[in-house]
Amino acid sequence: MKIAFSEISVPSTGTLIVGVMADGALTPSAKDVDERMSGALARAVAASVRFNGKKNTTLLLNAPAGLDLARVLLIGLGKAGEIDKLQLQALGGRVVGGLNKMGETEASLAIDAPDGCPLSLEEMVGEIAFGAHLAAYRFDKYRTKQKEEDKPTLETLTLMSANTGAAEAAAAPRQRVGDGVYLSRNLVSEPSNVKYPATIVEDIEALSAIGIDVELLHEDRMRELGMGAILGVGQGSRRESYIAIMRWNGAENQNEQPIAFVGKGVTFDTGGISIKPSGGMEEMKYDMAGAGAVIGLMKALAGRKARANVVGVVGLVENMPDGNAQRPGDVVTTMSGQTIEVINTDAEGRLVLSDALWYTQKTFKPKFMVDLATLTGAIIVALGTYQAGLFSNNDELAERLTAAGKASGEELWRLPLGPRYDKDINSEIADMKNVGKGREAGSVTAAQLLERFVEETPWAHLDIAGMAWMKRGDDPIVPKGASGFGVRLLDKLVADYYES
Ligand code: BES
Ligand code: MN
Ligand code: ZN
């Protein structure tokens, strides 16, 4: 689907989409179109019995006689003073979903707001375009026999406005964030025979074309650095493990201390020797969604030329059972020098992150670190699939993340850390063990292990196990499948608090 921008006119084909306010009035640009249609839209609104312009309501009409276009879709925007960005993203998403269901190929949209709307016309167009882009995502590359009626039909969505140039300019950075979400969704959607550490590394290296510096740590280098935890996870796999580092220096001062994002990239999690049950194991292809989010975020930030210095670090590794795999009871020595008793080889994400976090903190001395990981099934028990778990050693960072979550629609709920949970991971034989007390507070004890690899740096951990894969399909801008969770959230965090 193509998103185009144009002046206001009466479209000559397809569906015309116009906004209606809660008082039944057409929005200014819709009025503009209506004048060229001799008031047919206003008459249609007046004649519709139930439709009243309330937020999120719609009415589909046949186009007034004498015009070339086929249909008119009226969309209620509610009260001007209450219009917000998430509403407009959802609107853009619903338009795309609805038109594809209808089999429409062309649509033109005239939506803005009268005085009193907190957003400018350009911002409104940008958010609608963003939602439309996110909703149009598909991952069809492995379908060779898709039926015509299952294919999306919408070819072009044209956003009409009084100032085409300004609208397009406002929409461009939002589209670049959308591109980051697409990359993340693509990486997570791919099966693990296609995307494994070495092939994900190729996708990361391709980001150098948009100004991202890429550095790789191969297994030899990781061994030199003493990264026994991540290497232990990868040792049962035929595939090489990597840590990949992406740097975007967009701040005015290129030497300014960076901010850092760290992702769990387990490209497939069988559980290792503590093997998972076979039912549903295929889902563990998305156990690299934390890394996918970090990679997508870097693309988004570089794409929109964010004025910030940002480091992205991902630990890429496959967790397999094998004659060379690590065993329950093995003790590994991390880069930090601390030792971990591996009670359960399926609690591997925290092992990967222990070395990745330590490396990030020591190498880049970031202002803060945020890690993202599909870390525990327990977070799904606690929060379901509506919010990700947030753990932090720093209230300001936690508050900013929570606010960015609300503003982006990718929400977080903070859970506790503390010394009583921390002692639950003490080991009899090593500095710590990689599981807590049975099923109790499983997400917290996982986060406690991570915290042992963070010194003074402000840090937050996002457990996204319930968010990485959309099963419900009830969010207009997140189609079923890989969600790209984290890209919009962290782009918002950077935009609102960390750009010069
Ligand atoms: N990758 C899983 C967590 C997960 C579960 C992600 C469901 C997405 C959906 C993680 O590596 C894992 O296996 N965690 C174990 C930890 C346990 C062994 C302490 C779990 O949650 O059961
Ligand atoms: Mn696991
Ligand atoms: Zn895992």
Coordinates of C-alpha atoms and ligand atoms in Angstrom, one line a residue:
M1 CA 0.0 0.0 0.0
K2 CA 1.2 3.4 -0.9
I3 CA 0.5 6.5 1.2
A4 CA 0.2 9.7 -1.0
F5 CA -0.4 13.3 -0.2
S6 CA -2.4 15.8 -2.2
E7 CA -4.3 19.0 -2.2
I8 CA -8.0 18.9 -1.4
S9 CA -10.2 17.9 -4.3
V10 CA -13.2 15.7 -5.0
P11 CA -11.5 12.3 -5.8
S12 CA -12.5 10.8 -9.1
T13 CA -12.4 7.2 -7.9
G14 CA -12.7 4.9 -4.9
T15 CA -13.7 5.9 -1.4
L16 CA -13.8 9.4 0.0
I17 CA -13.2 9.5 3.8
V18 CA -14.2 12.6 5.7
G19 CA -14.2 13.6 9.3
V20 CA -17.3 14.7 11.3
M21 CA -17.2 16.4 14.6
A22 CA -19.3 15.5 17.6
D23 CA -21.7 18.4 16.8
G24 CA -22.3 16.9 13.4
A25 CA -20.2 19.5 11.6
L26 CA -17.8 18.5 8.8
T27 CA -14.2 19.2 9.6
P28 CA -12.7 22.2 7.7
S29 CA -11.1 20.1 4.9
A30 CA -14.2 18.0 4.6
K31 CA -16.2 21.2 4.2
D32 CA -13.8 22.2 1.5
V33 CA -14.5 19.0 -0.4
D34 CA -18.2 19.3 0.2
E35 CA -18.3 22.8 -1.3
R36 CA -17.1 21.2 -4.5
M37 CA -19.9 18.6 -4.2
S38 CA -22.6 21.2 -3.7
G39 CA -23.2 20.3 -0.1
A40 CA -24.0 16.7 -0.7
L41 CA -21.9 15.5 2.3
A42 CA -23.5 17.9 4.8
R43 CA -26.9 16.8 3.6
A44 CA -25.9 13.1 4.0
V45 CA -24.8 13.7 7.6
A46 CA -27.9 15.6 8.4
A47 CA -30.1 12.8 6.9
S48 CA -28.3 10.0 8.8
V49 CA -30.4 9.0 11.7
R50 CA -27.9 7.5 14.1
F51 CA -24.6 8.8 13.0
N52 CA -23.6 11.8 15.1
G53 CA -19.8 12.3 14.8
K54 CA -19.1 10.6 18.1
K55 CA -15.5 9.4 18.5
N56 CA -14.8 6.2 16.5
T57 CA -18.2 5.9 14.9
T58 CA -18.5 5.4 11.2
L59 CA -21.1 5.5 8.4
L60 CA -20.6 4.2 4.9
L61 CA -22.6 5.8 2.2
N62 CA -22.9 5.3 -1.6
A63 CA -21.4 8.3 -3.3
P64 CA -23.9 11.1 -4.2
A65 CA -25.2 10.7 -7.7
G66 CA -23.3 12.5 -10.5
L67 CA -19.8 11.8 -9.0
D68 CA -17.2 9.4 -10.2
L69 CA -16.3 8.1 -6.8
A70 CA -17.9 5.0 -5.4
R71 CA -18.4 5.6 -1.7
V72 CA -18.1 8.0 1.1
L73 CA -17.0 6.9 4.6
L74 CA -17.9 9.3 7.4
I75 CA -15.7 9.0 10.5
G76 CA -16.6 10.5 13.8
L77 CA -13.8 12.4 15.5
G78 CA -15.6 13.4 18.7
K79 CA -14.9 16.8 20.4
A80 CA -12.1 18.8 18.9
G81 CA -10.5 19.5 22.2
E82 CA -10.2 15.8 23.0
I83 CA -8.6 14.5 19.8
D84 CA -5.4 12.7 20.5
K85 CA -2.6 11.0 18.6
L86 CA -3.5 7.4 19.5
Q87 CA -7.1 8.0 18.4
L88 CA -5.8 9.1 15.0
Q89 CA -3.3 6.2 14.6
A90 CA -6.2 3.8 15.3
L91 CA -8.3 5.7 12.8
G92 CA -5.7 5.3 10.1
G93 CA -5.4 1.6 11.1
R94 CA -9.2 1.0 10.9
V95 CA -9.5 2.7 7.6
V96 CA -6.9 0.4 6.1
G97 CA -8.4 -2.7 7.7
G98 CA -11.9 -1.7 6.7
L99 CA -11.1 -0.8 3.1
N100 CA -9.2 -4.0 2.6
K101 CA -12.1 -6.0 3.9
M102 CA -14.3 -4.1 1.4
G103 CA -12.0 -4.9 -1.5
E104 CA -11.4 -1.2 -2.2
T105 CA -8.3 -0.2 -4.1
E106 CA -8.2 3.6 -3.9
A107 CA -9.2 5.9 -1.1
S108 CA -8.7 9.6 -0.3
L109 CA -9.0 11.1 3.1
A110 CA -9.9 14.6 4.3
I111 CA -9.6 14.8 8.0
D112 CA -8.5 17.7 10.1
A113 CA -10.1 19.5 13.0
P114 CA -11.6 22.9 13.7
D115 CA -10.1 25.3 16.3
G116 CA -9.6 23.9 19.7
C117 CA -7.9 20.7 18.6
P118 CA -4.6 20.3 20.4
L119 CA -2.9 19.0 17.3
S120 CA -1.9 20.8 14.2
L121 CA -3.3 19.7 10.8
E122 CA 0.2 18.4 9.9
E123 CA 0.4 16.4 13.1
M124 CA -3.0 14.9 12.5
V125 CA -2.1 13.8 9.0
G126 CA 1.2 12.4 10.3
E127 CA -0.5 10.3 12.9
I128 CA -3.2 9.0 10.6
A129 CA -0.5 8.0 8.1
F130 CA 1.5 6.3 10.8
G131 CA -1.5 4.2 11.9
A132 CA -2.3 3.3 8.3
H133 CA 1.3 2.2 7.6
L134 CA 1.4 0.1 10.8
A135 CA -1.9 -1.5 9.9
A136 CA -0.9 -2.4 6.4
Y137 CA 1.9 -4.7 7.6
R138 CA 1.8 -8.2 6.1
F139 CA 4.2 -11.1 6.2
D140 CA 3.2 -13.1 3.2
K141 CA 6.5 -14.1 1.7
Y142 CA 6.1 -17.8 2.3
R143 CA 2.6 -18.1 1.0
T144 CA 2.7 -19.2 -2.6
K145 CA -1.0 -20.0 -3.0
Q146 CA -2.9 -17.2 -1.4
K147 CA -6.5 -16.8 -2.6
E148 CA -7.4 -13.5 -4.3
E149 CA -9.9 -12.7 -1.7
D150 CA -7.3 -13.0 1.0
K151 CA -4.9 -10.6 -0.5
P152 CA -5.0 -6.9 0.5
T153 CA -6.6 -4.7 -2.1
L154 CA -5.9 -1.1 -1.0
E155 CA -3.3 0.2 -3.3
T156 CA -3.2 3.9 -2.5
L157 CA -4.4 5.9 0.5
T158 CA -4.2 9.6 -0.4
L159 CA -4.2 12.1 2.5
M160 CA -5.6 15.4 1.3
S161 CA -4.8 18.6 3.1
A162 CA -4.5 22.4 2.5
N163 CA -0.7 22.3 2.8
T164 CA 0.6 19.2 1.1
G165 CA 4.2 19.9 1.6
A166 CA 3.9 20.5 5.4
A167 CA 1.7 17.4 5.8
E168 CA 4.2 15.2 4.0
A169 CA 7.1 16.7 6.0
A170 CA 5.3 16.0 9.3
A171 CA 4.4 12.4 8.2
A172 CA 7.9 11.5 7.1
P173 CA 9.6 10.9 10.5
R174 CA 6.5 8.9 11.6
Q175 CA 6.9 6.8 8.5
R176 CA 10.5 6.2 9.4
V177 CA 9.5 4.9 12.8
G178 CA 7.0 2.7 11.0
D179 CA 9.9 1.3 8.9
G180 CA 11.6 0.4 12.1
V181 CA 8.5 -1.4 13.3
Y182 CA 8.4 -3.2 10.0
L183 CA 12.0 -4.4 10.3
S184 CA 11.4 -5.6 13.8
R185 CA 8.2 -7.5 12.7
N186 CA 10.0 -9.0 9.8
L187 CA 12.9 -10.3 11.9
V188 CA 10.5 -11.8 14.5
S189 CA 8.2 -13.3 11.9
E190 CA 10.9 -15.2 10.1
P191 CA 11.3 -18.8 11.1
S192 CA 14.5 -19.9 12.9
N193 CA 15.9 -21.8 9.9
V194 CA 16.1 -18.5 8.1
K195 CA 16.9 -16.0 10.8
Y196 CA 19.6 -17.2 13.1
P197 CA 22.5 -15.3 14.6
A198 CA 24.6 -15.1 11.5
T199 CA 21.7 -14.1 9.2
I200 CA 20.4 -11.5 11.7
V201 CA 23.9 -10.1 11.8
E202 CA 23.7 -9.6 8.0
D203 CA 20.5 -7.5 8.4
I204 CA 22.3 -5.5 11.2
E205 CA 25.3 -4.8 8.9
A206 CA 22.9 -3.6 6.2
L207 CA 22.0 -0.7 8.6
S208 CA 25.3 0.9 8.0
A209 CA 23.7 2.2 4.8
I210 CA 21.6 4.6 6.9
G211 CA 24.5 5.8 9.0
I212 CA 24.6 3.3 11.8
D213 CA 28.0 2.0 12.9
V214 CA 28.1 -1.7 13.3
E215 CA 30.5 -3.8 15.4
L216 CA 30.4 -7.5 15.9
L217 CA 31.8 -9.7 18.7
H218 CA 32.5 -13.2 17.4
E219 CA 32.8 -16.2 19.7
D220 CA 36.6 -15.9 19.9
R221 CA 36.3 -12.3 21.1
M222 CA 33.6 -13.2 23.5
R223 CA 35.8 -15.9 24.9
E224 CA 38.7 -13.3 25.3
L225 CA 36.3 -11.0 27.2
G226 CA 35.3 -13.9 29.5
M227 CA 31.6 -14.0 28.5
G228 CA 31.0 -17.5 29.8
A229 CA 27.3 -17.1 30.2
I230 CA 26.2 -16.2 26.7
L231 CA 28.8 -18.7 25.3
G232 CA 27.3 -21.4 27.6
V233 CA 23.9 -20.9 26.1
G234 CA 25.2 -21.1 22.5
Q235 CA 27.4 -24.0 23.0
G236 CA 24.8 -26.6 22.2
S237 CA 24.0 -25.0 18.8
R238 CA 25.7 -25.6 15.5
R239 CA 25.2 -21.9 14.8
E240 CA 27.8 -19.3 15.9
S241 CA 26.7 -16.9 18.6
Y242 CA 27.3 -13.1 18.2
I243 CA 27.0 -9.9 20.1
A244 CA 26.2 -7.1 17.7
I245 CA 26.6 -3.4 18.5
M246 CA 24.9 -0.7 16.6
R247 CA 25.7 3.0 17.2
W248 CA 23.8 6.1 16.0
N249 CA 25.4 9.4 16.9
G250 CA 22.8 12.0 16.1
A251 CA 23.4 14.4 19.0
E252 CA 24.9 17.8 18.4
N253 CA 27.9 16.7 20.3
Q254 CA 29.0 13.3 18.9
N255 CA 31.0 12.6 22.0
E256 CA 28.1 13.1 24.4
Q257 CA 27.5 10.1 26.7
P258 CA 25.1 7.7 24.8
I259 CA 21.9 6.0 26.0
A260 CA 21.8 2.3 25.5
F261 CA 19.3 -0.4 24.6
V262 CA 20.0 -4.1 25.0
G263 CA 18.0 -7.0 23.5
K264 CA 17.7 -10.7 24.1
G265 CA 18.1 -12.4 20.8
V266 CA 17.6 -16.1 21.3
T267 CA 16.8 -17.0 17.8
F268 CA 15.2 -20.3 18.9
D269 CA 14.7 -21.5 22.5
T270 CA 14.2 -25.2 22.7
G271 CA 15.0 -24.9 26.4
G272 CA 18.3 -26.8 25.9
I273 CA 18.8 -29.9 27.9
S274 CA 15.9 -28.7 30.2
I275 CA 13.9 -29.1 27.0
K276 CA 10.5 -27.5 26.6
P277 CA 7.4 -29.6 25.8
S278 CA 6.8 -29.9 22.1
G279 CA 3.3 -28.3 22.2
G280 CA 3.7 -24.7 21.2
M281 CA 7.4 -24.9 21.0
E282 CA 7.3 -23.3 17.5
E283 CA 6.4 -20.1 19.3
M284 CA 10.0 -19.9 20.6
K285 CA 11.1 -18.5 17.2
Y286 CA 10.0 -15.1 18.6
D287 CA 12.4 -15.4 21.6
M288 CA 14.6 -12.9 19.8
A289 CA 11.9 -10.2 19.9
G290 CA 13.9 -8.1 22.4
A291 CA 16.8 -8.0 19.9
G292 CA 14.3 -7.4 17.1
A293 CA 12.9 -4.4 18.9
V294 CA 16.4 -2.9 19.5
I295 CA 17.3 -3.4 15.8
G296 CA 14.0 -1.9 14.6
L297 CA 14.5 1.0 17.1
M298 CA 18.0 1.8 15.7
K299 CA 16.5 1.8 12.2
A300 CA 13.7 4.2 13.3
L301 CA 16.1 6.6 15.1
A302 CA 18.6 6.7 12.3
G303 CA 15.8 6.9 9.8
R304 CA 14.3 10.0 11.4
K305 CA 17.7 11.4 12.3
A306 CA 17.1 11.5 16.0
R307 CA 19.3 14.1 17.7
A308 CA 20.7 11.6 20.3
N309 CA 23.6 9.3 20.7
V310 CA 22.3 5.8 21.0
V311 CA 23.9 2.4 21.4
G312 CA 22.0 -0.8 20.6
V313 CA 23.4 -4.1 21.7
V314 CA 21.9 -7.5 20.9
G315 CA 23.0 -11.0 22.2
L316 CA 22.3 -13.4 19.3
V317 CA 22.3 -17.1 20.2
E318 CA 20.4 -20.3 19.7
N319 CA 19.4 -22.5 22.7
M320 CA 19.6 -26.1 21.6
P321 CA 20.0 -29.6 23.3
D322 CA 23.1 -31.4 22.0
G323 CA 26.1 -33.5 23.0
N324 CA 27.9 -30.3 23.6
A325 CA 25.1 -28.4 25.3
Q326 CA 25.5 -27.1 28.8
R327 CA 24.0 -29.2 31.5
P328 CA 21.8 -28.4 34.5
G329 CA 24.2 -27.8 37.4
D330 CA 27.0 -26.4 35.2
V331 CA 28.6 -23.3 36.6
V332 CA 29.5 -20.5 34.2
T333 CA 31.7 -17.5 34.8
T334 CA 30.4 -14.2 33.4
M335 CA 32.4 -11.3 32.0
S336 CA 31.8 -9.5 35.3
G337 CA 33.7 -12.3 37.1
Q338 CA 30.5 -13.4 38.9
T339 CA 29.6 -17.1 38.6
I340 CA 26.1 -18.5 37.8
E341 CA 24.9 -22.1 38.5
V342 CA 22.7 -23.1 35.6
I343 CA 19.9 -24.9 37.4
N344 CA 17.7 -24.8 34.3
T345 CA 19.1 -24.4 30.8
D346 CA 15.7 -23.0 29.8
A347 CA 16.3 -19.9 31.9
E348 CA 18.8 -18.8 29.2
G349 CA 17.7 -15.3 28.5
R350 CA 19.1 -13.9 31.7
L351 CA 22.4 -15.6 31.0
V352 CA 22.6 -13.9 27.6
L353 CA 21.7 -10.5 29.1
S354 CA 24.1 -10.8 32.1
D355 CA 27.1 -10.6 29.7
A356 CA 25.4 -8.2 27.3
L357 CA 24.5 -5.7 30.1
W358 CA 27.9 -5.9 31.7
Y359 CA 29.6 -5.3 28.4
T360 CA 27.3 -2.4 27.5
Q361 CA 27.8 -0.7 30.8
K362 CA 31.6 -1.1 30.9
T363 CA 32.2 -0.3 27.3
F364 CA 29.9 2.7 26.7
K365 CA 29.2 4.1 30.2
P366 CA 25.7 5.0 29.1
K367 CA 23.4 7.5 30.8
F368 CA 21.1 4.6 31.2
M369 CA 20.4 1.1 29.8
V370 CA 17.0 -0.4 29.0
D371 CA 16.9 -4.1 28.1
L372 CA 14.1 -5.8 26.3
A373 CA 13.6 -9.5 26.6
T374 CA 11.0 -12.2 26.1
L375 CA 12.3 -13.4 29.5
T376 CA 9.6 -15.3 31.4
G377 CA 6.3 -17.1 30.9
A378 CA 5.5 -15.8 34.4
I379 CA 5.1 -12.2 33.1
I380 CA 2.2 -13.5 31.0
V381 CA 0.6 -15.0 34.1
A382 CA 1.0 -11.7 35.9
L383 CA 0.0 -9.1 33.2
G384 CA -1.5 -11.0 30.3
T385 CA -0.9 -9.6 26.8
Y386 CA -1.9 -6.0 27.5
Q387 CA 1.2 -4.5 29.2
A388 CA 4.8 -5.5 29.4
G389 CA 6.6 -5.8 32.8
L390 CA 8.9 -3.0 33.9
F391 CA 11.6 -3.4 36.4
S392 CA 14.1 -0.6 37.3
N393 CA 16.7 0.6 39.8
N394 CA 15.8 4.2 39.0
D395 CA 12.5 5.9 39.6
E396 CA 13.0 8.7 37.1
L397 CA 13.8 6.3 34.3
A398 CA 10.8 4.1 35.3
E399 CA 8.5 7.1 35.3
R400 CA 9.7 8.3 31.9
L401 CA 9.2 4.8 30.4
T402 CA 5.8 4.5 31.9
A403 CA 4.8 7.9 30.4
A404 CA 6.3 7.0 27.0
G405 CA 4.3 3.7 27.2
K406 CA 1.0 5.6 27.7
A407 CA 1.8 8.1 25.0
S408 CA 2.8 5.5 22.5
G409 CA 0.2 2.9 23.3
E410 CA 2.8 0.3 24.2
E411 CA 2.1 0.2 27.9
L412 CA 4.2 -0.9 30.8
W413 CA 3.4 -1.9 34.4
R414 CA 6.1 -1.6 37.0
L415 CA 6.9 -4.6 39.3
P416 CA 9.1 -4.7 42.3
L417 CA 12.8 -5.5 42.9
G418 CA 14.3 -5.9 46.3
P419 CA 16.7 -7.7 48.6
R420 CA 14.2 -10.4 49.6
Y421 CA 13.7 -11.5 46.0
D422 CA 17.4 -11.1 45.4
K423 CA 18.3 -13.7 48.0
D424 CA 16.1 -16.2 46.3
I425 CA 18.7 -16.6 43.6
N426 CA 21.6 -17.3 45.9
S427 CA 23.3 -20.6 45.1
E428 CA 24.9 -23.2 47.3
I429 CA 27.9 -23.5 45.0
A430 CA 28.2 -20.3 42.9
D431 CA 27.5 -16.6 43.3
M432 CA 24.0 -17.1 42.1
K433 CA 21.7 -19.5 40.3
N434 CA 19.6 -18.9 37.3
V435 CA 16.2 -19.7 38.8
G436 CA 14.4 -18.5 41.9
K437 CA 12.1 -20.3 44.2
G438 CA 9.9 -22.6 42.1
R439 CA 7.1 -20.7 40.4
E440 CA 7.1 -17.8 42.9
A441 CA 7.6 -14.4 41.4
G442 CA 9.4 -15.9 38.4
S443 CA 9.6 -12.6 36.5
V444 CA 11.0 -10.8 39.5
T445 CA 13.7 -13.3 40.3
A446 CA 14.7 -13.2 36.6
A447 CA 15.0 -9.4 36.8
Q448 CA 17.0 -9.7 40.1
L449 CA 19.6 -11.7 38.3
L450 CA 19.9 -9.0 35.6
E451 CA 20.3 -6.4 38.3
R452 CA 23.3 -8.2 39.7
F453 CA 25.0 -7.2 36.4
V454 CA 24.2 -3.5 36.7
E455 CA 26.4 -1.2 38.9
E456 CA 25.5 2.5 39.3
T457 CA 24.0 2.9 35.8
P458 CA 20.3 3.7 35.8
W459 CA 18.7 0.6 34.3
A460 CA 15.3 -0.8 33.3
H461 CA 14.3 -4.2 32.2
L462 CA 11.2 -4.8 30.0
D463 CA 9.8 -8.3 30.1
I464 CA 8.0 -8.4 26.7
A465 CA 7.1 -12.2 26.6
G466 CA 3.4 -11.4 26.5
M467 CA 3.7 -8.6 24.0
A468 CA 6.0 -9.8 21.2
W469 CA 3.4 -11.8 19.4
M470 CA -0.1 -10.5 18.8
K471 CA -2.7 -13.3 19.0
R472 CA -5.8 -11.3 19.6
G473 CA -5.9 -9.2 16.5
D474 CA -8.1 -6.5 18.1
D475 CA -5.6 -3.7 17.8
P476 CA -6.1 -1.7 14.6
I477 CA -2.4 -0.9 14.2
V478 CA -1.0 -4.3 15.3
P479 CA -2.0 -7.1 12.9
K480 CA -1.8 -10.7 14.2
G481 CA 1.7 -12.0 14.4
A482 CA 4.9 -10.2 15.3
S483 CA 4.0 -6.9 16.9
G484 CA 7.3 -5.0 16.9
F485 CA 6.6 -4.1 20.5
G486 CA 9.1 -1.7 21.9
V487 CA 10.0 0.3 18.8
R488 CA 7.2 2.9 19.2
L489 CA 7.7 3.0 23.0
L490 CA 11.4 3.6 22.9
D491 CA 11.2 6.0 20.0
K492 CA 8.8 8.0 22.1
L493 CA 11.1 7.8 25.1
V494 CA 14.0 9.2 23.1
A495 CA 11.9 11.9 21.4
D496 CA 10.4 13.2 24.6
Y497 CA 13.4 13.1 26.9
Y498 CA 16.7 12.6 25.2
E499 CA 17.0 14.6 22.1
S500 CA 19.2 17.7 22.0
Ligands
BES1 N1 11.8 -17.6 26.3 C1 11.3 -18.1 27.5 C2 10.1 -17.2 28.1 C3 8.9 -17.1 27.2 C4 7.8 -17.8 27.5 C5 8.8 -16.2 26.2 C6 6.6 -17.7 26.8 C7 7.7 -16.1 25.4 C8 6.6 -16.8 25.7 C9 12.4 -18.2 28.5 O1 13.6 -18.4 28.1 C10 12.0 -19.3 29.5 O2 12.0 -20.4 29.0 N2 11.8 -19.0 30.7 C11 11.4 -20.0 31.7 C12 12.2 -19.7 32.9 C13 12.1 -20.8 33.9 C14 12.8 -22.0 33.4 C15 12.7 -20.3 35.2 C16 9.9 -19.9 31.9 O3 9.3 -18.8 31.8 O4 9.3 -20.9 32.1
MN2 MN 14.0 -20.5 27.8
ZN3 ZN 14.0 -17.9 26.1

